[in-house]
């Protein structure tokens, strides 16, 4: 019986999971997405061609890998049909859990209308319907992907939902679809996706029992976790390692190595606390050099220094065995670089990540910068100050940095 390795984002998402998943996925027989939906996104360049992935697991880029979209995902059928057009025929290589939940166009309408109504208190969601789709699931009024197999019955159930929630939806200005239009849409989803929809739980168990190598590909980041993140400015799923288990149907005993992805600095999109945010020149420089603009929404990301307090907390929640440190080259040329090693609140030093970050300020350790790590492929070739930066991250977080990325290119990666 094999174990499933996990790749998990350890900050607020966008740590650069795409490059590591792409780099490692070739060594696996099966790659699984376990939570989230098309709020996730990364772009991978293969032979000069840009490929955008939102819901399809990264293993799709390798012909011999089985890709699973697990029960914990909220699936947007219209979007995945578009996404799949990039790959030709993927029959036999892609499977979607019949227990995953549907994220339908009205979920996005509700998401956007609720955000608008919240005004200054908006979460800053991706507007993709993620929250409303998970809300329906948790309140037991959602619809599972398996229901697409009977479009007439599903259509009637959705029309009944609209009737039952009419007062609420009227306030938000979300109109019920015309029955025939909705039915046509559901039939087109079933025609395009029906062949991929199966009970994936058994497939994953069979793969584990047959000693196959399995990778669980996390989406978003641990500080966006619905339970452990900066609530309410979080996404609506469990982004921690344990969420990958429940989102695919494996027990924690089935987990092998956990690789936590961190960036050499911090970013977040949307609203919510961000103790190390730098609104000045340094933050702007990081955003420009790091090209920190959302892959899904194009929004400029908020930027700041590395927050070792948040990362230590997240790494413990995730059971991280080693870090992949991404985008170290973005800090090339900075005279000084900073690591937040504690927080301060009302004159008191806090060394842990509190449930509420209100009023928390970063306590920085300032380190000497370096000229250039860009393109380095061996740890020995890194400048001494870059090595010292990595060592401090390891000391403060208690986790080894096993992989260092020094450019977006696949080859510019140090494995220690
Ligand atoms: P939602 O997931 O669209 O509901 O958005 C909730 C919060 O999570 C917002 O702050 C989003 O910007 C953030 N978020 C969702 N998906 C991602 C992601 O893939 N990367 C980074 N942030 C994300």
CSV table of C-alpha atoms and ligand atoms in Angstrom, one decimal:
chain,number,residue,atom,x,y,z
A,1,UNK,CA,0.0,0.0,0.0
A,2,UNK,CA,1.5,3.4,-1.0
A,3,UNK,CA,1.1,6.8,0.6
A,4,UNK,CA,-0.2,9.9,-1.0
A,5,UNK,CA,2.2,12.9,-1.0
A,6,UNK,CA,0.7,16.4,-0.6
A,7,UNK,CA,1.6,19.8,-2.0
A,8,UNK,CA,0.1,22.5,0.1
A,9,UNK,CA,0.3,26.3,0.0
A,10,UNK,CA,1.5,27.6,3.4
A,11,UNK,CA,0.7,31.4,3.0
A,12,UNK,CA,-2.3,33.1,1.5
A,13,UNK,CA,-2.2,31.3,-1.9
A,14,UNK,CA,-0.2,32.1,-5.0
A,15,UNK,CA,3.0,30.7,-3.5
A,16,UNK,CA,4.0,29.2,-6.8
A,17,UNK,CA,2.5,25.7,-6.4
A,18,UNK,CA,2.1,25.4,-10.2
A,19,UNK,CA,5.8,25.2,-10.9
A,20,UNK,CA,6.5,22.6,-8.2
A,21,UNK,CA,3.5,20.5,-9.1
A,22,UNK,CA,4.6,20.6,-12.7
A,23,UNK,CA,8.1,19.7,-11.7
A,24,UNK,CA,7.1,16.8,-9.5
A,25,UNK,CA,4.0,15.5,-11.1
A,26,UNK,CA,5.8,13.5,-13.8
A,27,UNK,CA,6.9,11.1,-11.0
A,28,UNK,CA,3.4,10.2,-10.0
A,29,UNK,CA,0.8,7.9,-11.4
A,30,UNK,CA,-2.2,9.9,-10.2
A,31,UNK,CA,-2.6,13.6,-9.4
A,32,UNK,CA,-5.7,14.8,-7.5
A,33,UNK,CA,-7.4,18.1,-6.8
A,34,UNK,CA,-9.2,17.9,-3.5
A,35,UNK,CA,-10.9,21.2,-2.7
A,36,UNK,CA,-11.6,24.7,-4.1
A,37,UNK,CA,-12.7,25.3,-7.6
A,38,UNK,CA,-12.0,27.6,-10.4
A,39,UNK,CA,-11.0,30.3,-7.9
A,40,UNK,CA,-7.6,28.6,-8.2
A,41,UNK,CA,-5.4,29.2,-11.2
A,42,UNK,CA,-1.9,28.7,-12.5
A,43,UNK,CA,-0.3,29.1,-15.8
A,44,UNK,CA,2.3,26.6,-17.0
A,45,UNK,CA,4.4,27.2,-20.1
A,46,UNK,CA,5.0,23.9,-22.0
A,47,UNK,CA,7.1,24.1,-25.1
A,48,UNK,CA,6.5,27.8,-25.4
A,49,UNK,CA,2.7,27.3,-25.2
A,50,UNK,CA,0.8,28.9,-22.2
A,51,UNK,CA,-1.6,26.5,-20.5
A,52,UNK,CA,-4.0,27.9,-17.9
A,53,UNK,CA,-5.2,25.4,-15.3
A,54,UNK,CA,-8.1,26.2,-12.9
A,55,UNK,CA,-9.9,23.0,-12.1
A,56,UNK,CA,-8.0,20.3,-14.0
A,57,UNK,CA,-5.1,18.7,-12.0
A,58,UNK,CA,-1.6,19.5,-13.4
A,59,UNK,CA,-1.0,15.8,-14.2
A,60,UNK,CA,-3.0,16.4,-17.3
A,61,UNK,CA,0.2,17.7,-18.9
A,62,UNK,CA,1.7,14.2,-18.8
A,63,UNK,CA,0.1,11.5,-21.0
A,64,UNK,CA,0.5,8.6,-18.5
A,65,UNK,CA,-1.0,10.3,-15.4
A,66,UNK,CA,-4.5,9.7,-14.1
A,67,UNK,CA,-6.1,13.0,-12.9
A,68,UNK,CA,-8.9,13.1,-10.3
A,69,UNK,CA,-11.1,15.9,-9.3
A,70,UNK,CA,-12.2,14.8,-5.9
A,71,UNK,CA,-15.4,15.1,-3.9
A,72,UNK,CA,-14.2,18.1,-2.0
A,73,UNK,CA,-14.2,20.3,-5.1
A,74,UNK,CA,-17.0,22.6,-6.2
A,75,UNK,CA,-17.0,22.1,-10.0
A,76,UNK,CA,-18.0,24.7,-12.5
A,77,UNK,CA,-19.0,22.7,-15.6
A,78,UNK,CA,-19.1,25.6,-18.1
A,79,UNK,CA,-15.5,26.6,-17.1
A,80,UNK,CA,-14.0,23.1,-17.1
A,81,UNK,CA,-15.5,22.4,-20.5
A,82,UNK,CA,-13.6,25.5,-21.8
A,83,UNK,CA,-10.5,24.5,-19.9
A,84,UNK,CA,-10.4,21.1,-21.4
A,85,UNK,CA,-10.4,22.4,-24.9
A,86,UNK,CA,-6.6,23.0,-24.5
A,87,UNK,CA,-5.9,19.3,-24.2
A,88,UNK,CA,-7.6,17.3,-26.9
A,89,UNK,CA,-9.1,13.9,-25.9
A,90,UNK,CA,-8.5,13.2,-22.2
A,91,UNK,CA,-10.8,10.2,-21.9
A,92,UNK,CA,-9.4,7.6,-19.5
A,93,UNK,CA,-7.0,10.3,-18.0
A,94,UNK,CA,-9.5,12.5,-16.2
A,95,UNK,CA,-12.1,11.5,-13.7
A,96,UNK,CA,-14.5,13.7,-11.7
A,97,UNK,CA,-16.1,12.5,-8.4
A,98,UNK,CA,-19.8,12.1,-8.6
A,99,UNK,CA,-19.8,13.4,-5.0
A,100,UNK,CA,-18.1,16.8,-5.9
A,101,UNK,CA,-20.6,19.6,-5.8
A,102,UNK,CA,-21.9,21.7,-8.7
A,103,UNK,CA,-21.0,25.4,-8.9
A,104,UNK,CA,-23.5,26.8,-11.3
A,105,UNK,CA,-23.8,30.2,-12.9
A,106,UNK,CA,-26.3,31.4,-10.3
A,107,UNK,CA,-23.7,30.8,-7.6
A,108,UNK,CA,-21.4,33.3,-9.2
A,109,UNK,CA,-24.3,35.8,-9.4
A,110,UNK,CA,-25.0,35.3,-5.7
A,111,UNK,CA,-21.3,35.7,-4.8
A,112,UNK,CA,-21.0,39.0,-6.8
A,113,UNK,CA,-24.3,40.4,-5.5
A,114,UNK,CA,-23.4,39.6,-1.9
A,115,UNK,CA,-20.0,41.2,-2.2
A,116,UNK,CA,-21.6,44.3,-3.7
A,117,UNK,CA,-24.1,44.5,-0.9
A,118,UNK,CA,-21.2,44.2,1.7
A,119,UNK,CA,-19.6,47.4,0.3
A,120,UNK,CA,-16.5,48.3,2.3
A,121,UNK,CA,-16.8,45.0,4.3
A,122,UNK,CA,-16.5,42.8,1.1
A,123,UNK,CA,-14.3,39.8,1.4
A,124,UNK,CA,-12.7,40.5,-2.0
A,125,UNK,CA,-13.7,37.1,-3.4
A,126,UNK,CA,-12.8,35.9,-6.9
A,127,UNK,CA,-16.5,36.3,-7.7
A,128,UNK,CA,-16.6,32.7,-9.0
A,129,UNK,CA,-19.4,31.4,-6.8
A,130,UNK,CA,-17.2,29.4,-4.5
A,131,UNK,CA,-18.8,30.6,-1.2
A,132,UNK,CA,-22.4,30.1,-2.3
A,133,UNK,CA,-21.7,26.7,-3.8
A,134,UNK,CA,-20.0,25.5,-0.5
A,135,UNK,CA,-22.9,27.2,1.5
A,136,UNK,CA,-25.4,25.1,-0.5
A,137,UNK,CA,-23.3,21.9,0.2
A,138,UNK,CA,-23.0,22.5,3.9
A,139,UNK,CA,-26.7,23.5,4.3
A,140,UNK,CA,-27.6,20.3,2.4
A,141,UNK,CA,-29.3,22.0,-0.4
A,142,UNK,CA,-26.5,21.7,-3.0
A,143,UNK,CA,-26.4,19.4,-6.0
A,144,UNK,CA,-23.7,16.8,-6.7
A,145,UNK,CA,-21.9,16.3,-10.0
A,146,UNK,CA,-23.4,12.8,-10.2
A,147,UNK,CA,-26.9,14.4,-10.5
A,148,UNK,CA,-25.9,15.7,-14.0
A,149,UNK,CA,-26.6,12.1,-15.1
A,150,UNK,CA,-30.3,12.9,-14.9
A,151,UNK,CA,-30.6,16.5,-16.2
A,152,UNK,CA,-34.5,16.6,-16.1
A,153,UNK,CA,-34.6,15.6,-12.4
A,154,UNK,CA,-31.7,18.0,-11.6
A,155,UNK,CA,-33.4,20.8,-13.5
A,156,UNK,CA,-36.7,20.4,-11.5
A,157,UNK,CA,-34.8,20.3,-8.3
A,158,UNK,CA,-32.9,23.6,-9.1
A,159,UNK,CA,-36.1,25.3,-10.2
A,160,UNK,CA,-37.7,24.2,-6.8
A,161,UNK,CA,-34.6,25.7,-5.0
A,162,UNK,CA,-35.2,29.0,-6.8
A,163,UNK,CA,-38.8,29.0,-5.7
A,164,UNK,CA,-38.0,28.1,-2.1
A,165,UNK,CA,-35.3,30.9,-1.9
A,166,UNK,CA,-37.2,33.5,-3.9
A,167,UNK,CA,-37.4,36.2,-1.3
A,168,UNK,CA,-33.6,36.0,-0.6
A,169,UNK,CA,-32.7,35.9,-4.3
A,170,UNK,CA,-35.1,38.8,-5.2
A,171,UNK,CA,-33.3,41.0,-2.7
A,172,UNK,CA,-30.0,40.2,-4.3
A,173,UNK,CA,-31.4,40.7,-7.8
A,174,UNK,CA,-30.7,37.1,-8.9
A,175,UNK,CA,-33.3,35.9,-11.3
A,176,UNK,CA,-34.5,32.3,-11.8
A,177,UNK,CA,-33.4,30.9,-15.1
A,178,UNK,CA,-36.0,29.9,-17.7
A,179,UNK,CA,-36.6,26.2,-17.2
A,180,UNK,CA,-35.9,25.2,-20.9
A,181,UNK,CA,-32.7,27.3,-20.9
A,182,UNK,CA,-31.4,25.7,-17.7
A,183,UNK,CA,-32.3,22.2,-18.9
A,184,UNK,CA,-30.4,22.8,-22.2
A,185,UNK,CA,-27.4,23.9,-20.2
A,186,UNK,CA,-27.5,20.9,-17.9
A,187,UNK,CA,-27.8,18.5,-20.9
A,188,UNK,CA,-24.8,20.1,-22.5
A,189,UNK,CA,-22.8,19.7,-19.3
A,190,UNK,CA,-23.8,16.0,-19.2
A,191,UNK,CA,-23.0,15.5,-22.8
A,192,UNK,CA,-19.5,16.9,-22.4
A,193,UNK,CA,-18.6,15.7,-18.9
A,194,UNK,CA,-20.7,12.6,-18.3
A,195,UNK,CA,-18.0,10.2,-19.4
A,196,UNK,CA,-15.6,11.6,-16.7
A,197,UNK,CA,-18.0,11.3,-13.8
A,198,UNK,CA,-17.4,8.2,-11.6
A,199,UNK,CA,-17.1,7.2,-7.9
A,200,UNK,CA,-13.5,8.3,-7.6
A,201,UNK,CA,-13.1,7.2,-4.0
A,202,UNK,CA,-12.8,3.6,-5.1
A,203,UNK,CA,-10.4,4.5,-7.9
A,204,UNK,CA,-8.1,6.3,-5.4
A,205,UNK,CA,-8.3,3.3,-3.0
A,206,UNK,CA,-7.4,0.9,-5.7
A,207,UNK,CA,-4.5,3.0,-6.7
A,208,UNK,CA,-3.2,3.1,-3.1
A,209,UNK,CA,-3.7,-0.6,-2.8
A,210,UNK,CA,-1.8,-1.2,-6.0
A,211,UNK,CA,1.1,0.8,-4.7
A,212,UNK,CA,0.7,3.6,-7.2
A,213,UNK,CA,2.3,7.0,-6.6
A,214,UNK,CA,-0.3,9.6,-5.7
A,215,UNK,CA,0.0,13.4,-5.4
A,216,UNK,CA,-2.7,15.5,-3.8
A,217,UNK,CA,-2.5,19.0,-5.3
A,218,UNK,CA,-3.6,21.7,-2.9
A,219,UNK,CA,-5.3,24.9,-4.0
A,220,UNK,CA,-5.2,28.4,-2.3
A,221,UNK,CA,-3.2,28.5,0.9
A,222,UNK,CA,-3.4,27.5,4.6
A,223,UNK,CA,-4.0,31.1,5.8
A,224,UNK,CA,-7.2,31.1,3.6
A,225,UNK,CA,-8.5,27.9,5.4
A,226,UNK,CA,-12.2,28.3,6.4
A,227,UNK,CA,-11.4,27.1,10.0
A,228,UNK,CA,-7.7,28.1,10.6
A,229,UNK,CA,-7.3,31.1,8.3
A,230,UNK,CA,-8.0,34.8,8.8
A,231,UNK,CA,-11.8,34.4,9.0
A,232,UNK,CA,-14.0,35.8,7.5
A,233,UNK,CA,-11.4,36.9,4.9
A,234,UNK,CA,-10.8,33.3,3.8
A,235,UNK,CA,-12.0,30.9,1.1
A,236,UNK,CA,-14.8,28.5,1.8
A,237,UNK,CA,-12.9,25.2,2.0
A,238,UNK,CA,-10.4,23.5,4.2
A,239,UNK,CA,-7.1,24.2,2.5
A,240,UNK,CA,-5.0,22.5,5.1
A,241,UNK,CA,-3.5,19.0,4.4
A,242,UNK,CA,-6.3,17.4,6.3
A,243,UNK,CA,-8.7,19.0,3.8
A,244,UNK,CA,-6.9,17.2,1.0
A,245,UNK,CA,-7.7,13.9,2.8
A,246,UNK,CA,-11.4,14.5,3.3
A,247,UNK,CA,-11.6,16.1,-0.2
A,248,UNK,CA,-10.4,12.9,-1.9
A,249,UNK,CA,-11.5,10.2,0.5
A,250,UNK,CA,-8.2,9.2,2.1
A,251,UNK,CA,-7.4,8.8,5.8
A,252,UNK,CA,-4.6,10.8,7.4
A,253,UNK,CA,-2.8,7.4,7.7
A,254,UNK,CA,-2.5,7.4,3.9
A,255,UNK,CA,-0.5,10.6,3.8
A,256,UNK,CA,3.2,10.4,2.8
A,257,UNK,CA,5.4,13.4,2.4
A,258,UNK,CA,3.9,16.9,2.8
A,259,UNK,CA,5.7,19.6,0.8
A,260,UNK,CA,4.8,23.1,1.9
A,261,UNK,CA,5.1,25.8,-0.7
A,262,UNK,CA,6.3,29.3,0.5
A,263,UNK,CA,7.3,32.4,-1.3
A,264,UNK,CA,10.4,34.4,-0.2
A,265,UNK,CA,8.0,37.2,0.6
A,266,UNK,CA,4.2,37.4,1.2
A,267,UNK,CA,1.3,38.3,-1.0
A,268,UNK,CA,-2.5,38.1,-0.6
A,269,UNK,CA,-5.4,39.0,-2.8
A,270,UNK,CA,-8.7,40.3,-1.5
A,271,UNK,CA,-9.2,41.9,1.9
A,272,UNK,CA,-8.3,40.9,5.4
A,273,UNK,CA,-5.4,41.2,7.9
A,274,UNK,CA,-1.8,41.1,6.5
A,275,UNK,CA,0.7,42.1,9.2
A,276,UNK,CA,3.7,42.3,6.9
A,277,UNK,CA,2.1,44.2,4.1
A,278,UNK,CA,4.4,46.9,2.7
A,279,UNK,CA,2.5,49.7,1.0
A,280,UNK,CA,5.7,51.6,0.2
A,281,UNK,CA,8.4,51.3,-2.4
A,282,UNK,CA,9.6,47.8,-1.3
A,283,UNK,CA,6.1,46.4,-1.7
A,284,UNK,CA,5.7,48.0,-5.1
A,285,UNK,CA,9.1,46.7,-6.2
A,286,UNK,CA,8.2,43.1,-5.1
A,287,UNK,CA,4.9,43.4,-7.0
A,288,UNK,CA,6.6,44.6,-10.2
A,289,UNK,CA,9.5,42.2,-10.2
A,290,UNK,CA,7.4,39.2,-9.0
A,291,UNK,CA,4.6,40.0,-11.5
A,292,UNK,CA,2.2,39.7,-8.6
A,293,UNK,CA,-1.2,40.0,-10.4
A,294,UNK,CA,-4.0,37.4,-9.9
A,295,UNK,CA,-4.0,34.5,-12.4
A,296,UNK,CA,-7.7,34.2,-12.1
A,297,UNK,CA,-8.9,37.8,-11.7
A,298,UNK,CA,-5.9,39.9,-12.9
A,299,UNK,CA,-6.1,41.9,-9.6
A,300,UNK,CA,-2.8,43.4,-8.3
A,301,UNK,CA,-1.8,41.4,-5.3
A,302,UNK,CA,-1.0,43.0,-1.9
A,303,UNK,CA,2.7,42.4,-1.2
A,304,UNK,CA,5.0,42.4,1.9
A,305,UNK,CA,7.9,40.7,3.7
A,306,UNK,CA,8.1,37.1,4.7
A,307,UNK,CA,6.0,36.3,7.7
A,308,UNK,CA,7.7,33.5,9.6
A,309,UNK,CA,5.0,33.6,12.3
A,310,UNK,CA,2.2,32.8,9.9
A,311,UNK,CA,4.3,30.2,8.0
A,312,UNK,CA,5.3,28.4,11.3
A,313,UNK,CA,1.6,28.2,12.3
A,314,UNK,CA,0.5,27.0,8.9
A,315,UNK,CA,3.3,24.5,8.5
A,316,UNK,CA,2.3,22.9,11.8
A,317,UNK,CA,-1.3,22.7,10.8
A,318,UNK,CA,-0.3,21.1,7.5
A,319,UNK,CA,2.4,18.7,9.0
A,320,UNK,CA,4.9,20.0,6.5
A,321,UNK,CA,8.0,17.8,6.0
A,322,UNK,CA,9.9,20.3,3.9
A,323,UNK,CA,9.4,23.6,2.2
A,324,UNK,CA,9.8,24.6,-1.4
A,325,UNK,CA,10.9,28.2,-1.3
A,326,UNK,CA,9.7,30.0,-4.4
A,327,UNK,CA,10.7,33.2,-6.1
A,328,UNK,CA,13.9,33.9,-4.1
A,329,UNK,CA,15.2,35.7,-7.2
A,330,UNK,CA,12.5,38.4,-6.8
A,331,UNK,CA,14.5,39.7,-3.8
A,332,UNK,CA,17.7,40.0,-5.9
A,333,UNK,CA,19.2,43.5,-5.5
A,334,UNK,CA,17.4,44.5,-2.3
A,335,UNK,CA,20.0,46.1,0.0
A,336,UNK,CA,18.2,44.6,3.1
A,337,UNK,CA,15.6,41.9,3.3
A,338,UNK,CA,13.2,41.4,6.2
A,339,UNK,CA,11.7,38.4,8.0
A,340,UNK,CA,8.9,38.9,10.5
A,341,UNK,CA,9.8,36.7,13.5
A,342,UNK,CA,7.1,37.8,16.0
A,343,UNK,CA,4.2,40.1,16.3
A,344,UNK,CA,3.6,43.0,18.7
A,345,UNK,CA,0.2,43.9,20.1
A,346,UNK,CA,-0.4,46.6,22.7
A,347,UNK,CA,3.3,46.5,23.7
A,348,UNK,CA,3.3,42.8,24.1
A,349,UNK,CA,5.4,40.4,22.0
A,350,UNK,CA,3.3,37.5,20.5
A,351,UNK,CA,5.2,34.6,19.0
A,352,UNK,CA,2.2,32.7,17.7
A,353,UNK,CA,-0.4,33.4,15.1
A,354,UNK,CA,-3.5,34.6,17.0
A,355,UNK,CA,-7.1,33.8,16.1
A,356,UNK,CA,-7.6,37.5,15.5
A,357,UNK,CA,-4.9,39.6,13.9
A,358,UNK,CA,-6.6,42.9,14.6
A,359,UNK,CA,-4.0,45.4,15.8
A,360,UNK,CA,-1.0,43.1,15.4
A,361,UNK,CA,2.2,44.6,14.1
A,362,UNK,CA,5.3,42.8,12.7
A,363,UNK,CA,8.6,42.5,14.6
A,364,UNK,CA,11.2,42.3,11.9
A,365,UNK,CA,14.7,40.9,11.7
A,366,UNK,CA,16.6,42.7,9.0
A,367,UNK,CA,19.2,40.7,7.0
A,368,UNK,CA,21.7,41.8,4.4
A,369,UNK,CA,20.5,41.4,0.8
A,370,UNK,CA,22.3,39.8,-2.1
A,371,UNK,CA,23.0,40.7,-5.7
A,372,UNK,CA,21.7,37.7,-7.7
A,373,UNK,CA,20.3,34.2,-7.2
A,374,UNK,CA,18.4,34.2,-10.5
A,375,UNK,CA,19.1,31.1,-12.4
A,376,UNK,CA,21.1,29.3,-9.7
A,377,UNK,CA,20.8,25.5,-9.8
A,378,UNK,CA,23.1,24.5,-6.9
A,379,UNK,CA,22.8,25.5,-3.3
A,380,UNK,CA,26.6,26.1,-3.2
A,381,UNK,CA,26.2,28.7,-5.9
A,382,UNK,CA,23.9,30.9,-3.8
A,383,UNK,CA,25.4,34.1,-2.3
A,384,UNK,CA,26.2,33.8,1.4
A,385,UNK,CA,23.5,36.3,2.3
A,386,UNK,CA,20.8,34.3,0.5
A,387,UNK,CA,21.9,31.2,2.3
A,388,UNK,CA,21.7,33.1,5.6
A,389,UNK,CA,18.1,34.2,4.7
A,390,UNK,CA,17.1,30.5,4.0
A,391,UNK,CA,18.8,29.4,7.3
A,392,UNK,CA,16.8,32.0,9.3
A,393,UNK,CA,13.6,30.8,7.7
A,394,UNK,CA,14.5,27.2,8.7
A,395,UNK,CA,15.4,28.2,12.3
A,396,UNK,CA,12.3,30.3,13.0
A,397,UNK,CA,9.8,27.9,11.4
A,398,UNK,CA,11.6,24.7,12.3
A,399,UNK,CA,11.1,23.3,8.8
A,400,UNK,CA,13.9,22.4,6.3
A,401,UNK,CA,13.9,24.2,3.0
A,402,UNK,CA,14.3,21.3,0.6
A,403,UNK,CA,13.7,23.0,-2.7
A,404,UNK,CA,14.6,26.6,-3.8
A,405,UNK,CA,13.3,28.1,-7.0
A,406,UNK,CA,15.4,30.8,-8.6
A,407,UNK,CA,13.4,31.7,-11.7
A,408,UNK,CA,10.1,30.7,-13.4
A,409,UNK,CA,12.0,28.2,-15.6
A,410,UNK,CA,11.6,24.5,-14.6
A,411,UNK,CA,15.4,23.9,-14.6
A,412,UNK,CA,16.2,26.9,-12.3
A,413,UNK,CA,15.4,24.9,-9.2
A,414,UNK,CA,17.7,23.7,-6.4
A,415,UNK,CA,16.9,20.4,-4.8
A,416,UNK,CA,18.9,19.9,-1.6
B,1,LIG,P1,-13.2,32.9,-2.9
B,1,LIG,O1,-12.4,31.7,-2.8
B,1,LIG,O2,-13.4,33.3,-4.4
B,1,LIG,O3,-14.5,32.9,-2.2
B,1,LIG,O4,-12.4,34.2,-2.3
B,1,LIG,C1,-12.1,34.3,-0.9
B,1,LIG,C2,-10.7,34.8,-0.7
B,1,LIG,O5,-9.8,33.8,-1.1
B,1,LIG,C3,-10.4,36.1,-1.4
B,1,LIG,O6,-9.5,36.8,-0.7
B,1,LIG,C4,-9.7,35.5,-2.7
B,1,LIG,O7,-8.8,36.5,-3.2
B,1,LIG,C5,-8.9,34.4,-2.0
B,1,LIG,N1,-8.5,33.3,-3.0
B,1,LIG,C6,-9.4,32.4,-3.5
B,1,LIG,N2,-8.7,31.6,-4.4
B,1,LIG,C7,-7.4,32.0,-4.4
B,1,LIG,C8,-6.2,31.6,-5.0
B,1,LIG,O8,-6.2,30.6,-5.7
B,1,LIG,N3,-5.1,32.3,-4.7
B,1,LIG,C9,-5.1,33.3,-3.8
B,1,LIG,N4,-6.2,33.8,-3.2
B,1,LIG,C10,-7.3,33.1,-3.5
